[in-house]
C-alpha positions as CSV (number, residue, x, y, z in Angstrom):
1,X,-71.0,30.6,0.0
2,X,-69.2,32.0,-3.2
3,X,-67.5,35.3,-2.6
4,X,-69.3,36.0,-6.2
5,X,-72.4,36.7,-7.8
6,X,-74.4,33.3,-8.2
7,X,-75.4,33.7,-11.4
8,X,-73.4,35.2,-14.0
9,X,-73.3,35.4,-17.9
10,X,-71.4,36.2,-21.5
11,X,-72.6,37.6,-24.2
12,X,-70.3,36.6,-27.8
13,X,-71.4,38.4,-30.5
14,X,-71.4,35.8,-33.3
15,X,-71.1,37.9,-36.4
16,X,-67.9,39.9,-35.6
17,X,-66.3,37.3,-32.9
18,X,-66.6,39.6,-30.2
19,X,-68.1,40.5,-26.6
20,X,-71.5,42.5,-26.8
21,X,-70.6,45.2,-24.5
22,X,-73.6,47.5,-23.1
23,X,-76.2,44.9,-23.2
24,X,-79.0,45.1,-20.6
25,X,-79.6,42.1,-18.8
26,X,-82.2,41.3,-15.9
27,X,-82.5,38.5,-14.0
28,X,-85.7,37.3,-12.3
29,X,-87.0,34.3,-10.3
30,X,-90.5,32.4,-10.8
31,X,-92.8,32.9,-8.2
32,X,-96.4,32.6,-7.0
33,X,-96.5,28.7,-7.9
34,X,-95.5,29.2,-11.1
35,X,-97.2,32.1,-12.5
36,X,-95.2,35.0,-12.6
37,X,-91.5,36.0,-12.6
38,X,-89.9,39.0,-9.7
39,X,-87.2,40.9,-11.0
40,X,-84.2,40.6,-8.4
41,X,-81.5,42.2,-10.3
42,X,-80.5,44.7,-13.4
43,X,-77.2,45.1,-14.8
44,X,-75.3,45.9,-18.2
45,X,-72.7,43.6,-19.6
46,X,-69.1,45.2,-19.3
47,X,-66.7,45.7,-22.5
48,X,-65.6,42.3,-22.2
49,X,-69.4,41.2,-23.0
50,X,-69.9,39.6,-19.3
51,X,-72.0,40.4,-16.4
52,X,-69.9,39.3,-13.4
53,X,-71.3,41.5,-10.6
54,X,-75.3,41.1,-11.3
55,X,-75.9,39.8,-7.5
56,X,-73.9,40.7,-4.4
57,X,-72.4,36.9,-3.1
58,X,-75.5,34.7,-1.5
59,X,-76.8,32.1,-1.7
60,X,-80.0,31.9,-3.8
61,X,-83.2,29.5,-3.4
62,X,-83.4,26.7,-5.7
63,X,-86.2,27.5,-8.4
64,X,-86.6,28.5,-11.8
65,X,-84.7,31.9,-13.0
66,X,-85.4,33.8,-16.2
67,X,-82.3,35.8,-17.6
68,X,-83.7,38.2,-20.0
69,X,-81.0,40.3,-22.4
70,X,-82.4,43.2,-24.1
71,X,-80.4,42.8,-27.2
72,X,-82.3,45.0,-30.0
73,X,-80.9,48.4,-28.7
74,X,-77.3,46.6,-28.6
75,X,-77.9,45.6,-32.5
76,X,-79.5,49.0,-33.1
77,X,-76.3,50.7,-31.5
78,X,-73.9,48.3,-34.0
79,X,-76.1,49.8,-36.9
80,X,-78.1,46.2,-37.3
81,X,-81.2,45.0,-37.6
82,X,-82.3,41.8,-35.4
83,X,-85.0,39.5,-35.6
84,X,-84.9,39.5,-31.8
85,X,-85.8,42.0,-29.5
86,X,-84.9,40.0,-26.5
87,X,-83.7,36.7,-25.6
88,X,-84.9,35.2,-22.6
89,X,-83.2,31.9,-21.1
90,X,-85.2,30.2,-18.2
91,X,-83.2,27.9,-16.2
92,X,-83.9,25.7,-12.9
93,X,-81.0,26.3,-10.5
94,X,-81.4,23.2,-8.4
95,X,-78.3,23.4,-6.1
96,X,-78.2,27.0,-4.7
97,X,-74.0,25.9,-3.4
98,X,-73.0,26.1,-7.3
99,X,-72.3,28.7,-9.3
100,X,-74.2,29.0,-12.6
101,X,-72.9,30.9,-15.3
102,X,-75.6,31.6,-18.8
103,X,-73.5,32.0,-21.6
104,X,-75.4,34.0,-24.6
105,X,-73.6,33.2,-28.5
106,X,-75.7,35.8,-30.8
107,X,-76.0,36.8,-33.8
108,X,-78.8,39.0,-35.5
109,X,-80.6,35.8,-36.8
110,X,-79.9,33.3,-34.3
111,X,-79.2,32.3,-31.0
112,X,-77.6,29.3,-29.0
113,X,-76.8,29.1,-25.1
114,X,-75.7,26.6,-22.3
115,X,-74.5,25.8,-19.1
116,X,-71.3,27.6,-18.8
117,X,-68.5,27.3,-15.8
C-alpha cells in the first residue's frame, strides 16, 4: 500500500496558465450494480491547484470512480463566466496497487483530461 492518497488530481487553469486553487472536488464510487454513485470523499484543491490528500493511504476496490469538480463558483470567484458548472470524469480503477492521478486542464469553454502519474 501507498503511504498516499490513491487517487489524486490537478487542476490547470488554461486561460491564465495557472493552478485553480479553491476548487471543490468530490470523489465517489459506482455502486448498487451500476446504478448509483456513494460519495467517499470531499476536499478543495490547494494553491498549487492539486488535491493530494483527498483519501487517507488504502487501498481501494477496483470499480468505477466519478471525480466531480465544482468549477462554476471557482470561475465565478475569478470574475468569469463558464459554460460549465461542473465537470465530472468517470474512470475504472482496475488495479487498486497503482496510484491514479486525474489531471483537470480548464478553461471557461472547454475541457480536456487524462491519466496522469
Amino acid at each position: 500500500m501507498s503511504a498516499r492518497s490513491p487517487v489524486t488530481c490537478h487542476i490547470l487553469d488554461t486561460q491564465f496558465g495557472k493552478p485553480a486553487a479553491n476548487v471543490a472536488v468530490t470523489l465517489f464510487r459506482l455502486e448498487g450494480g451500476g446504478s448509483s454513485f456513494n460519495s467517499l470523499a470531499e476536499s478543495v484543491t490547494d494553491a498549487d491547484g492539486r488535491c493530494t490528500t483527498l483519501l487517507p493511504p488504502q487501498t481501494l476496490m477496483a470499480g468505477t470512480y466519478k471525480m466531480h469538480f465544482a468549477t462554476k463558483s471557482y470561475f465565478e470567484s475569478t470574475g468569469r463566466e463558464t459554460f460549465f458548472p461542473f465537470v465530472e470524469i468517470v474512470f475504472d480503477l482496475k488495479n487498486p496497487d497503482q496510484h491514479y492521478h486525474i489531471p483537470l486542464l480548464l478553461s471557461a469553454f472547454s475541457y480536456t483530461t487524462y491519466r496522469g502519474s
